[in-house]
Short mmCIF file of C-alpha atoms and ligand atoms in Angstrom, two decimals:
data_model
loop_
_atom_site.label_atom_id
_atom_site.label_comp_id
_atom_site.label_asym_id
_atom_site.label_seq_id
_atom_site.Cartn_x
_atom_site.Cartn_y
_atom_site.Cartn_z
CA MET Z 1 -0.11 -0.09 -0.12
CA ALA Z 2 3.06 1.89 -0.41
CA ASP Z 3 1.57 5.02 -2.08
CA ALA Z 4 -2.11 5.00 -0.92
CA THR Z 5 -3.89 8.13 -0.52
CA ILE Z 6 -7.64 7.93 0.31
CA SER Z 7 -9.49 11.17 -1.39
CA ARG Z 8 -10.72 14.24 0.46
CA ARG Z 9 -14.37 12.85 0.91
CA VAL Z 10 -13.31 9.51 1.74
CA PHE Z 11 -11.26 11.38 4.47
CA GLY Z 12 -14.42 13.12 5.59
CA GLN Z 13 -16.53 9.64 5.85
CA ILE Z 14 -14.16 8.09 7.91
CA ALA Z 15 -14.15 10.44 9.94
CA ALA Z 16 -17.22 10.87 10.63
CA GLY Z 17 -17.45 7.55 11.21
CA ALA Z 18 -14.31 7.42 13.62
CA ALA Z 19 -16.11 9.91 15.51
CA LEU Z 20 -18.55 7.49 16.08
CA ALA Z 21 -16.64 5.00 17.10
CA SER Z 22 -14.78 4.52 20.16
CA CYS Z 23 -11.05 4.59 19.06
CA ALA Z 24 -9.18 0.83 19.46
CA PRO Z 25 -6.50 1.11 21.64
CA GLN Z 26 -3.24 -0.33 20.41
CA ALA Z 27 -2.98 -3.49 21.45
CA GLY Z 28 0.76 -4.36 22.87
CA PRO Z 29 1.14 -7.55 21.08
CA ASN Z 30 2.57 -8.88 24.33
CA MET Z 31 3.89 -12.20 22.71
CA ALA Z 32 5.44 -15.11 24.65
CA VAL Z 33 8.18 -17.43 24.09
CA PRO Z 34 6.32 -20.64 23.71
CA ALA Z 35 6.83 -22.93 26.61
CA SER Z 36 6.71 -26.24 23.91
CA ARG Z 37 8.02 -26.36 20.35
CA GLN Z 38 5.99 -29.71 20.12
CA PHE Z 39 2.77 -29.23 17.66
CA PRO Z 40 0.02 -31.40 18.46
CA PRO Z 41 -0.32 -34.88 16.09
CA ASP Z 42 -3.30 -33.35 14.41
CA PHE Z 43 -2.07 -29.86 13.62
CA LEU Z 44 -2.65 -29.59 10.03
CA TRP Z 45 0.54 -28.40 8.23
CA GLY Z 46 -0.50 -27.46 4.69
CA VAL Z 47 1.14 -25.82 1.65
CA ALA Z 48 -0.79 -23.15 -0.36
CA ASN Z 49 -1.09 -21.11 -3.65
CA ALA Z 50 -3.53 -19.82 -6.13
CA ALA Z 51 -4.64 -20.41 -9.74
CA PHE Z 52 -4.07 -17.56 -11.99
CA GLN Z 53 -0.77 -17.86 -10.50
CA THR Z 54 0.49 -20.85 -11.06
CA GLU Z 55 -1.57 -22.75 -13.94
CA GLY Z 56 -0.88 -20.76 -16.80
CA ALA Z 57 -2.62 -22.63 -20.11
CA LEU Z 58 -5.08 -19.53 -20.40
CA THR Z 59 -7.21 -20.56 -23.20
CA ALA Z 60 -6.84 -24.05 -22.46
CA ASP Z 61 -10.44 -26.07 -22.70
CA GLY Z 62 -12.86 -23.10 -23.17
CA ARG Z 63 -10.65 -20.38 -20.52
CA GLY Z 64 -12.43 -17.24 -20.42
CA PRO Z 65 -10.66 -14.43 -19.65
CA SER Z 66 -10.15 -13.01 -16.44
CA VAL Z 67 -9.68 -9.55 -14.91
CA TRP Z 68 -5.72 -10.35 -14.47
CA ASP Z 69 -5.44 -11.58 -18.42
CA VAL Z 70 -5.91 -7.58 -18.95
CA PHE Z 71 -4.47 -6.28 -17.11
CA PRO Z 72 -1.99 -3.77 -18.56
CA ARG Z 73 1.57 -6.05 -19.22
CA ASP Z 74 3.68 -2.47 -18.37
CA ARG Z 75 1.77 -2.66 -14.53
CA ILE Z 76 3.70 -5.87 -14.20
CA HIS Z 77 7.12 -4.89 -12.94
CA ASP Z 78 9.06 -6.97 -14.52
CA GLY Z 79 6.97 -6.78 -18.07
CA SER Z 80 6.43 -10.58 -17.19
CA ASP Z 81 2.37 -12.27 -17.74
CA ALA Z 82 1.08 -15.01 -16.75
CA ALA Z 83 1.27 -16.92 -19.44
CA VAL Z 84 2.67 -20.21 -18.35
CA ALA Z 85 3.15 -19.60 -14.88
CA THR Z 86 4.50 -22.22 -13.03
CA ASP Z 87 2.44 -24.38 -15.96
CA SER Z 88 0.87 -25.88 -13.20
CA TYR Z 89 -2.15 -26.76 -15.38
CA ARG Z 90 -0.37 -29.31 -16.82
CA ARG Z 91 2.22 -29.95 -14.33
CA TYR Z 92 -0.04 -30.31 -11.32
CA PRO Z 93 1.01 -34.27 -11.00
CA GLU Z 94 4.93 -32.96 -10.25
CA ASP Z 95 3.75 -30.04 -7.76
CA ILE Z 96 1.07 -32.51 -6.50
CA ALA Z 97 4.09 -35.03 -5.42
CA LEU Z 98 6.30 -32.41 -4.26
CA ALA Z 99 3.52 -31.33 -1.63
CA ALA Z 100 3.11 -35.18 -0.39
CA GLY Z 101 6.96 -35.74 -0.44
CA LEU Z 102 7.04 -32.33 2.53
CA GLY Z 103 4.60 -34.71 5.05
CA VAL Z 104 2.14 -31.95 4.78
CA LYS Z 105 -1.51 -33.17 5.19
CA VAL Z 106 -2.94 -30.33 3.39
CA PHE Z 107 -2.97 -28.67 -0.64
CA ARG Z 108 -4.60 -25.57 -0.43
CA PHE Z 109 -5.29 -24.44 -4.40
CA SER Z 110 -7.79 -22.16 -6.16
CA ILE Z 111 -10.49 -23.25 -8.22
CA SER Z 112 -10.65 -20.39 -11.20
CA TRP Z 113 -14.20 -18.91 -12.38
CA PRO Z 114 -13.47 -18.53 -15.49
CA ARG Z 115 -12.87 -21.91 -16.03
CA ILE Z 116 -15.94 -23.58 -15.02
CA PHE Z 117 -18.26 -19.77 -16.12
CA PRO Z 118 -15.88 -18.26 -18.70
CA THR Z 119 -18.55 -16.05 -19.13
CA GLY Z 120 -19.04 -15.85 -15.65
CA ALA Z 121 -22.54 -16.70 -16.38
CA GLY Z 122 -24.52 -19.22 -18.31
CA ALA Z 123 -23.57 -22.65 -19.45
CA LEU Z 124 -21.13 -24.65 -17.40
CA ASN Z 125 -17.65 -25.71 -19.05
CA GLU Z 126 -17.45 -29.45 -18.13
CA ALA Z 127 -14.15 -29.41 -19.19
CA GLY Z 128 -13.21 -26.94 -16.90
CA LEU Z 129 -14.45 -28.75 -14.22
CA ASP Z 130 -12.98 -31.86 -15.31
CA HIS Z 131 -10.07 -30.39 -14.74
CA TYR Z 132 -10.08 -29.70 -11.15
CA LYS Z 133 -11.76 -33.15 -10.84
CA ARG Z 134 -9.23 -34.69 -11.84
CA VAL Z 135 -6.93 -32.48 -9.60
CA VAL Z 136 -8.87 -33.19 -6.54
CA GLY Z 137 -8.15 -36.96 -7.48
CA ALA Z 138 -4.62 -36.98 -7.27
CA MET Z 139 -4.35 -34.99 -4.66
CA LEU Z 140 -6.58 -37.92 -2.57
CA GLU Z 141 -4.88 -39.82 -4.23
CA ALA Z 142 -1.63 -38.85 -2.60
CA GLY Z 143 -3.27 -38.62 0.97
CA LEU Z 144 -3.62 -34.15 0.78
CA LYS Z 145 -6.79 -32.78 1.92
CA PRO Z 146 -7.57 -30.41 -0.72
CA TYR Z 147 -8.91 -27.19 0.01
CA ALA Z 148 -10.54 -25.33 -2.49
CA THR Z 149 -10.48 -21.29 -2.89
CA LEU Z 150 -13.42 -20.33 -4.69
CA PHE Z 151 -12.28 -16.72 -5.54
CA HIS Z 152 -7.92 -16.07 -5.48
CA TRP Z 153 -8.67 -12.73 -7.17
CA ASP Z 154 -8.89 -13.78 -11.21
CA LEU Z 155 -12.91 -12.21 -11.77
CA PRO Z 156 -14.38 -13.32 -14.84
CA GLN Z 157 -14.04 -10.20 -17.43
CA ALA Z 158 -17.20 -10.31 -18.68
CA LEU Z 159 -18.50 -9.83 -15.12
CA GLN Z 160 -16.33 -6.97 -15.03
CA GLU Z 161 -17.44 -5.52 -17.95
CA GLN Z 162 -20.50 -5.09 -16.26
CA GLY Z 163 -18.96 -3.64 -13.48
CA GLY Z 164 -17.04 -6.43 -11.09
CA TRP Z 165 -17.40 -6.36 -7.78
CA VAL Z 166 -19.02 -2.29 -8.03
CA SER Z 167 -21.98 -4.42 -9.26
CA ARG Z 168 -23.77 -6.21 -6.88
CA GLU Z 169 -25.34 -8.57 -9.82
CA THR Z 170 -22.30 -10.39 -9.46
CA SER Z 171 -22.95 -11.39 -5.58
CA TYR Z 172 -25.24 -13.70 -7.45
CA ARG Z 173 -23.09 -14.82 -9.89
CA PHE Z 174 -20.78 -16.05 -7.38
CA ALA Z 175 -23.41 -17.76 -5.81
CA GLU Z 176 -24.68 -19.95 -8.36
CA TYR Z 177 -20.71 -20.82 -9.31
CA ALA Z 178 -20.23 -21.73 -5.74
CA ASP Z 179 -23.67 -23.91 -5.95
CA ALA Z 180 -22.17 -25.78 -9.23
CA ILE Z 181 -19.20 -26.46 -7.83
CA GLY Z 182 -20.60 -27.65 -4.31
CA LYS Z 183 -23.08 -30.01 -6.56
CA ARG Z 184 -21.05 -30.64 -9.50
CA MET Z 185 -18.02 -31.49 -6.65
CA GLY Z 186 -18.73 -31.86 -3.02
CA ASP Z 187 -18.87 -35.69 -3.33
CA ARG Z 188 -14.93 -35.81 -2.58
CA LEU Z 189 -14.46 -31.81 -2.15
CA LYS Z 190 -14.92 -31.18 1.20
CA HIS Z 191 -12.66 -27.80 2.44
CA PHE Z 192 -13.81 -24.52 0.58
CA ILE Z 193 -12.11 -21.55 0.92
CA VAL Z 194 -15.14 -18.55 -0.26
CA MET Z 195 -12.75 -15.97 -0.80
CA ASN Z 196 -9.42 -15.08 -0.58
CA GLU Z 197 -8.19 -11.44 1.21
CA ALA Z 198 -11.26 -9.72 -0.41
CA ALA Z 199 -9.97 -6.58 1.35
CA VAL Z 200 -6.44 -7.05 -0.38
CA HIS Z 201 -8.89 -6.94 -4.31
CA ALA Z 202 -10.78 -4.18 -3.20
CA VAL Z 203 -7.99 -1.28 -2.13
CA LEU Z 204 -5.82 -2.59 -4.70
CA GLY Z 205 -7.78 -3.08 -7.33
CA TYR Z 206 -10.58 -0.84 -7.00
CA VAL Z 207 -8.91 2.60 -4.70
CA MET Z 208 -5.43 2.30 -5.51
CA GLY Z 209 -5.15 0.33 -9.53
CA GLU Z 210 -2.12 -2.06 -8.49
CA HIS Z 211 -4.04 -4.81 -9.25
CA ALA Z 212 -6.27 -5.83 -11.55
CA PRO Z 213 -8.98 -4.41 -12.47
CA GLY Z 214 -6.53 -1.67 -11.61
CA LEU Z 215 -9.52 0.94 -10.67
CA ALA Z 216 -8.12 3.90 -8.83
CA ASN Z 217 -11.58 5.57 -7.17
CA ALA Z 218 -11.62 5.37 -3.83
CA ASP Z 219 -15.89 6.06 -3.82
CA LEU Z 220 -15.67 2.04 -4.86
CA MET Z 221 -14.84 0.70 -1.71
CA GLY Z 222 -17.28 0.58 -0.10
CA PRO Z 223 -19.77 -0.95 -3.22
CA VAL Z 224 -16.75 -3.42 -3.57
CA MET Z 225 -16.14 -4.44 -0.10
CA HIS Z 226 -19.82 -5.05 0.50
CA HIS Z 227 -20.25 -7.39 -3.18
CA GLU Z 228 -17.82 -9.09 -1.65
CA ASN Z 229 -19.15 -9.81 1.78
CA LEU Z 230 -22.42 -10.52 0.73
CA ALA Z 231 -21.16 -12.72 -2.30
CA GLN Z 232 -19.24 -14.44 0.40
CA GLY Z 233 -22.40 -15.06 2.52
CA LEU Z 234 -24.75 -16.07 -0.32
CA ALA Z 235 -22.45 -18.10 -1.60
CA ILE Z 236 -21.65 -20.00 2.16
CA GLN Z 237 -25.64 -20.56 1.74
CA ALA Z 238 -25.20 -21.92 -1.39
CA LEU Z 239 -22.43 -24.75 -0.88
CA ARG Z 240 -24.44 -25.58 2.24
CA ALA Z 241 -27.52 -26.25 0.40
CA ALA Z 242 -25.39 -28.22 -2.26
CA GLN Z 243 -23.80 -30.80 0.09
CA SER Z 244 -24.59 -31.35 3.90
CA ASP Z 245 -20.98 -32.45 4.80
CA LEU Z 246 -18.61 -29.62 3.44
CA LEU Z 247 -16.06 -27.94 5.64
CA ILE Z 248 -16.28 -23.87 4.93
CA GLY Z 249 -14.65 -21.52 6.14
CA SER Z 250 -13.04 -18.06 4.54
CA THR Z 251 -9.51 -16.64 4.46
CA LEU Z 252 -9.23 -12.94 5.69
CA ALA Z 253 -5.68 -11.01 5.11
CA LEU Z 254 -5.50 -9.69 8.51
CA GLN Z 255 -3.30 -6.64 9.71
CA PRO Z 256 -2.67 -4.94 12.66
CA SER Z 257 -3.08 -1.32 12.24
CA ARG Z 258 -0.74 0.81 14.25
CA ALA Z 259 -0.16 4.52 14.29
CA GLY Z 260 3.00 4.97 11.98
CA GLY Z 261 3.81 9.18 13.37
CA GLU Z 262 4.59 10.44 17.16
CA GLY Z 263 4.73 13.68 18.88
CA LEU Z 264 1.67 16.44 19.24
CA LEU Z 265 -0.01 14.70 16.30
CA THR Z 266 -0.25 11.20 18.07
CA PRO Z 267 -3.91 11.34 18.37
CA LEU Z 268 -4.26 12.48 14.88
CA HIS Z 269 -2.15 9.62 14.12
CA ASP Z 270 -3.29 6.76 16.19
CA PHE Z 271 -6.88 7.64 14.36
CA ALA Z 272 -5.31 7.37 11.23
CA ALA Z 273 -4.52 3.92 12.43
CA ASP Z 274 -7.80 2.74 13.88
CA SER Z 275 -9.60 3.72 10.85
CA LEU Z 276 -7.57 1.70 8.33
CA ASP Z 277 -8.37 -1.28 11.07
CA GLN Z 278 -12.08 -0.60 10.83
CA LEU Z 279 -11.58 -0.84 6.93
CA TRP Z 280 -9.38 -3.28 6.68
CA ASN Z 281 -9.75 -5.75 9.36
CA GLY Z 282 -13.40 -5.03 11.03
CA GLY Z 283 -14.70 -4.37 7.61
CA PHE Z 284 -14.51 -8.18 6.61
CA LEU Z 285 -14.35 -9.98 10.10
CA ASP Z 286 -17.63 -8.39 12.03
CA PRO Z 287 -20.07 -8.97 9.05
CA LEU Z 288 -19.62 -12.42 8.60
CA LEU Z 289 -18.50 -12.94 11.75
CA LEU Z 290 -20.78 -10.56 13.98
CA GLY Z 291 -23.52 -9.46 11.37
CA SER Z 292 -22.56 -5.95 11.30
CA TYR Z 293 -19.86 -3.39 9.71
CA PRO Z 294 -18.25 -1.17 12.06
CA ALA Z 295 -18.57 2.70 11.62
CA VAL Z 296 -15.70 4.08 9.06
CA PRO Z 297 -16.78 0.99 5.92
CA ARG Z 298 -20.42 1.18 7.59
CA THR Z 299 -19.86 4.88 6.15
CA MET Z 300 -18.38 3.56 3.00
CA ILE Z 301 -21.48 1.46 2.01
CA GLY Z 302 -23.74 4.01 2.37
CA ALA Z 303 -26.65 2.93 0.12
CA ALA Z 304 -24.73 -0.11 -1.41
CA LEU Z 305 -26.18 -1.98 1.15
CA GLN Z 306 -29.49 -3.15 1.98
CA GLU Z 307 -32.21 -4.51 4.24
CA GLY Z 308 -31.39 -7.89 5.29
CA ASP Z 309 -27.74 -8.14 3.69
CA LEU Z 310 -26.30 -8.31 6.75
CA ALA Z 311 -28.47 -11.60 7.98
CA ILE Z 312 -26.59 -13.06 4.64
CA THR Z 313 -23.12 -11.69 4.92
CA LYS Z 314 -23.10 -13.37 8.82
CA GLN Z 315 -23.18 -17.30 7.89
CA PRO Z 316 -21.71 -19.97 10.77
CA ILE Z 317 -18.11 -21.10 9.50
CA ASP Z 318 -16.39 -24.29 10.25
CA PHE Z 319 -13.02 -22.46 10.26
CA LEU Z 320 -11.63 -18.67 9.61
CA GLY Z 321 -8.40 -18.46 7.39
CA VAL Z 322 -5.73 -15.82 8.34
CA ASN Z 323 -3.28 -14.55 6.33
CA TYR Z 324 -0.36 -13.06 7.41
CA TYR Z 325 2.75 -11.02 6.19
CA ALA Z 326 2.78 -7.86 7.80
CA PRO Z 327 1.55 -5.14 10.04
CA ALA Z 328 0.55 -1.58 8.60
CA TYR Z 329 1.81 1.97 9.89
CA MET Z 330 -0.66 4.53 9.21
CA ALA Z 331 0.14 8.46 9.59
CA PHE Z 332 -2.35 11.41 9.57
CA ASP Z 333 -0.49 13.92 7.14
CA ALA Z 334 -2.06 17.41 6.52
CA GLY Z 335 -0.13 17.70 3.54
CA ALA Z 336 -1.32 14.86 1.94
CA PRO Z 337 -4.45 15.47 -0.44
CA SER Z 338 -5.95 12.38 1.67
CA PHE Z 339 -5.11 13.55 5.23
CA ILE Z 340 -4.60 10.12 6.61
CA LYS Z 341 -1.52 7.72 4.75
CA PRO Z 342 0.01 4.47 5.01
CA VAL Z 343 3.59 5.06 6.40
CA PRO Z 344 6.90 2.88 6.25
CA PRO Z 345 7.99 0.67 9.37
CA PRO Z 346 9.35 2.61 12.04
CA GLU Z 347 13.38 3.09 11.49
CA GLY Z 348 15.71 0.41 12.39
CA VAL Z 349 13.06 -2.60 12.42
CA GLU Z 350 13.66 -5.73 9.64
CA LEU Z 351 12.04 -5.65 6.55
CA ASP Z 352 10.98 -7.91 4.16
CA ALA Z 353 11.53 -7.53 0.44
CA PHE Z 354 8.38 -5.60 0.02
CA ALA Z 355 9.78 -2.35 2.70
CA ARG Z 356 7.39 -4.06 4.83
CA HIS Z 357 7.82 -5.09 8.74
CA VAL Z 358 9.11 -8.51 9.82
CA ASP Z 359 6.90 -9.18 12.93
CA PRO Z 360 5.52 -12.49 13.72
CA SER Z 361 4.14 -10.51 16.99
CA GLY Z 362 1.67 -9.03 14.69
CA LEU Z 363 0.22 -12.24 13.88
CA TYR Z 364 -0.32 -13.28 17.50
CA GLU Z 365 -1.73 -10.20 17.94
CA MET Z 366 -4.24 -10.63 15.14
CA LEU Z 367 -4.66 -14.67 16.22
CA MET Z 368 -5.79 -13.02 19.71
CA ARG Z 369 -7.92 -10.48 18.18
CA VAL Z 370 -9.85 -13.77 16.39
CA LYS Z 371 -9.92 -15.43 19.81
CA ASP Z 372 -10.75 -12.03 21.95
CA LYS Z 373 -13.70 -10.67 19.60
CA TYR Z 374 -15.03 -13.23 18.34
CA GLY Z 375 -16.09 -16.46 20.29
CA ASN Z 376 -12.50 -18.17 19.01
CA LEU Z 377 -13.75 -19.99 17.11
CA PRO Z 378 -11.77 -22.77 14.37
CA THR Z 379 -8.67 -20.87 12.63
CA LEU Z 380 -6.09 -21.89 10.23
CA VAL Z 381 -2.96 -19.72 9.45
CA THR Z 382 -3.72 -20.48 5.56
CA GLU Z 383 -1.19 -18.57 4.32
CA ASN Z 384 2.39 -17.08 5.60
CA GLY Z 385 5.50 -16.65 3.92
CA CYS Z 386 8.35 -14.20 2.64
CA SER Z 387 9.74 -13.44 -0.62
CA ASP Z 388 13.68 -13.65 -1.89
CA PRO Z 389 14.89 -10.41 -2.00
CA PHE Z 390 13.26 -8.79 -5.52
CA SER Z 391 15.45 -10.33 -8.64
CA ASP Z 392 15.33 -11.86 -11.93
CA ALA Z 393 17.69 -14.11 -11.63
CA PRO Z 394 16.53 -17.78 -10.19
CA GLY Z 395 15.12 -18.77 -5.99
CA VAL Z 396 17.54 -18.69 -3.74
CA LEU Z 397 18.11 -22.45 -2.85
CA ASP Z 398 19.93 -21.60 0.27
CA ASP Z 399 17.01 -19.81 1.61
CA GLN Z 400 17.70 -19.61 5.25
CA PHE Z 401 16.14 -16.23 5.92
CA ARG Z 402 13.01 -18.02 5.10
CA ILE Z 403 13.89 -20.79 7.57
CA ASP Z 404 14.38 -18.35 10.58
CA TYR Z 405 11.07 -16.44 9.15
CA LEU Z 406 9.16 -19.08 9.49
CA ARG Z 407 10.71 -20.35 12.58
CA ARG Z 408 9.59 -16.92 13.95
CA HIS Z 409 6.59 -16.65 12.75
CA ILE Z 410 5.16 -20.35 13.33
CA ALA Z 411 6.67 -20.18 17.56
CA ALA Z 412 3.94 -16.96 17.36
CA VAL Z 413 1.55 -19.41 16.31
CA LYS Z 414 2.51 -22.06 19.09
CA SER Z 415 2.30 -18.97 21.28
CA ALA Z 416 -1.24 -17.95 20.64
CA MET Z 417 -2.11 -21.69 20.81
CA GLU Z 418 -0.51 -21.85 24.47
CA ALA Z 419 -2.42 -18.54 25.12
CA GLY Z 420 -6.02 -20.35 23.89
CA CYS Z 421 -6.48 -19.58 20.61
CA ASN Z 422 -8.35 -22.45 18.47
CA VAL Z 423 -5.21 -22.31 16.11
CA GLY Z 424 -5.71 -26.41 13.89
CA GLY Z 425 -3.00 -25.35 11.27
CA TYR Z 426 -0.33 -23.67 9.26
CA PHE Z 427 0.04 -23.55 5.33
CA HIS Z 428 2.77 -21.73 4.43
CA TRP Z 429 2.56 -19.65 1.03
CA THR Z 430 3.86 -21.41 -1.45
CA LEU Z 431 4.95 -24.28 -2.74
CA ILE Z 432 6.91 -23.40 -5.89
CA ASP Z 433 8.18 -19.58 -6.67
CA ASN Z 434 4.96 -18.43 -9.22
CA PHE Z 435 3.47 -15.32 -10.73
CA GLU Z 436 3.29 -12.58 -7.18
CA TRP Z 437 0.54 -10.64 -9.01
CA ALA Z 438 2.19 -6.84 -9.89
CA GLU Z 439 5.95 -8.17 -8.91
CA GLY Z 440 5.89 -10.71 -11.46
CA TYR Z 441 8.32 -12.91 -11.41
CA ARG Z 442 10.88 -10.99 -9.37
CA SER Z 443 9.23 -11.90 -6.12
CA LYS Z 444 10.07 -15.47 -4.75
CA PHE Z 445 7.46 -17.31 -1.61
CA GLY Z 446 8.48 -20.87 -2.89
CA LEU Z 447 9.82 -23.47 -0.99
CA VAL Z 448 11.05 -24.66 -4.01
CA ALA Z 449 12.69 -22.76 -7.30
CA MET Z 450 11.48 -23.08 -11.05
CA GLU Z 451 13.50 -22.37 -14.04
CA ARG Z 452 11.15 -19.91 -15.75
CA ALA Z 453 12.21 -22.16 -19.13
CA THR Z 454 11.64 -25.07 -18.86
CA GLY Z 455 9.84 -25.20 -15.52
CA VAL Z 456 12.05 -27.89 -13.75
CA ARG Z 457 11.46 -27.51 -10.00
CA THR Z 458 14.51 -27.92 -7.21
CA PRO Z 459 13.20 -28.14 -3.57
CA LYS Z 460 15.40 -25.32 -1.50
CA ALA Z 461 16.81 -25.40 2.00
CA SER Z 462 13.66 -24.64 3.69
CA TYR Z 463 11.92 -27.62 1.76
CA ALA Z 464 13.86 -30.03 4.04
CA TRP Z 465 13.22 -27.92 6.63
CA PHE Z 466 9.65 -27.46 6.42
CA LYS Z 467 9.11 -31.13 5.70
CA ALA Z 468 11.32 -31.72 9.56
CA LEU Z 469 8.43 -29.64 10.83
CA SER Z 470 5.49 -31.44 9.23
CA GLU Z 471 6.91 -34.83 10.10
CA THR Z 472 7.69 -34.42 13.23
CA GLY Z 473 5.47 -31.55 14.55
CA LEU Z 474 8.89 -30.12 16.29
CA LEU Z 475 9.45 -26.98 15.99
CA ASP Z 476 13.24 -26.32 15.86
CA GLU Z 477 15.60 -23.53 17.82
CA ALA Z 478 17.47 -21.23 15.61
C1 GCO S 501 -2.40 -12.98 -0.66
C2 GCO S 501 -2.30 -13.81 -2.14
C3 GCO S 501 -0.90 -14.43 -2.53
C4 GCO S 501 0.26 -13.59 -2.87
C5 GCO S 501 1.00 -13.74 -1.48
C6 GCO S 501 2.44 -13.21 -1.55
O1 GCO S 501 -3.09 -14.02 -0.71
O2 GCO S 501 -1.77 -12.27 -0.61
O3 GCO S 501 -2.79 -14.96 -1.38
O4 GCO S 501 -1.77 -14.42 -4.02
O5 GCO S 501 1.54 -14.27 -2.99
O6 GCO S 501 0.38 -13.14 0.02
O7 GCO S 501 2.51 -11.96 -1.40
#
C-alpha cells in the first residue's frame, strides 16, 4: 500500500465514522516465547497456492479471460505475464508429488472461476470442471486434503465489464458458481475457502489500481467490499444447500494497523490507524462473524447496504482462514491530499522484500483478536511466508532467511495456541516460486525454485526444513 492516498471525500466519511466509534487502543502484542515447541499430532500442516499464479494455459479447455488476463503488462513490474506461470495446469501431478513429499496434510489451491463459467454466467464449462476433478482426485490419491479457494482474484472479465464487484449482480453470479462447484464436486472435495483476502482485492484492485481490475477510485471501496461480503455469505449458503457435509471457511488478510508517527499529532496518527483497522480488518471480520459493520466501512458503503444483507453476510463457518504477512503503519498527514496515508515502518526495524516490517508478534496479535473478539472459532493460518529479495535471477536455494522467518512466525502461532487460540493449522505460502501479481516473477515465495525456461522444479533448503517440521510437529530452535 506504499503510495495509497484516500480521497478527501472518503477521508471525510472516515472522520465522521470514526468520530462515532470509540478509538481502539493500540494493542501491545505482548507475545511470550512458547513453552513447548511441539505441535499436536492433528495439527494441519499445509501449502497454499492460487490458480492464476500457477496454472498458465490461459485459453486451455475453454477458459474465459479473467481481470488479470487483461491487466496491462506494463503495470507488472518485470513486464511479465502469467501465460505460463508454473505451468501447473499441465504439471499439477509434479506439484502434488512435491507437496506429498513434504509430508504435509493439506494442499490449498484455487479454482479459476472463468474456467468453470468462462463468461461468469450461462452454461458451465465441463472441460474446466473436469480439470479440477482430476486435480482433486490426484490430491486425494496422494493422501492430501484438498482445500479449494473459490475466489482468488481472477474474476471473469465478462463480469468486470458489467461492473465487477461494484455491481451487486456479481454477488449472485458468485453464489451460482459456488452452488455448481458444491453440487458437482462436493462428493470428494470437502473443504472450501470461499474468498481470499477480499480486502486486498478491493483496495489494490479498485482503490489503488495496483492490481486488476486496475481501478483507482476510493468511492468504489464501500460497494466493492460490501458486495464481496454479500457474495461470501450467499456462497456459504449455496455450498451448505448443495452438500451437507462440507467444511466451509473463508480467508481474510489480517493486519495490525499501527500509528506510524509520533509527537503532537499522535492522537491523529492513532485515529488514522484506527480508521484503517476498521476498514481492513473489521470491515471483513464483522459482517461475517457479527452481522454488522464498524462505523468507518458503514459510512463508505452507504446505500449499497440493503435491508436483510447483514443476515446474509453473517454465516456460521467451520473455520476462519487468516493470512498474515506484516503490520500496516498509518499516519495523519495534513500535507497529503488525503490527510491519512500509509507510511513506512519505524526506522531500524527488520524489513521484508516489500519493505514491510517483519513482525511475528503481529500474527500473534491478530490470532488473539480472533479469539478475544470473535468467539475463538476454529482458525487456520491459510498463508504466511516471505519473499526472496526481488530479483530476476532464479530462487535462492540456500534460503536460510526463509527458514528463520518461518521459525519465528510459527513460534508465534504456537504462543497463540498456548494463550488459548483455537488454531488448528498452518499453510505455507507457497509451494513453488510463481507469478506474484504486480511483481511478476521477481518476487519468490516458494519452498521450491523453478527454472522459468524449462519449468524444472528444485527444492530449496526450506523445503527440507518444512518437511522435518510437518513430519515431526517439532519446531526447531535457531
Ligand atoms: C495473498 C495472496 C497471494 C500472494 C501472497 C504473497 O493472498 O496475498 O493470496 O496470492 O502471492 O500473499 O504476497
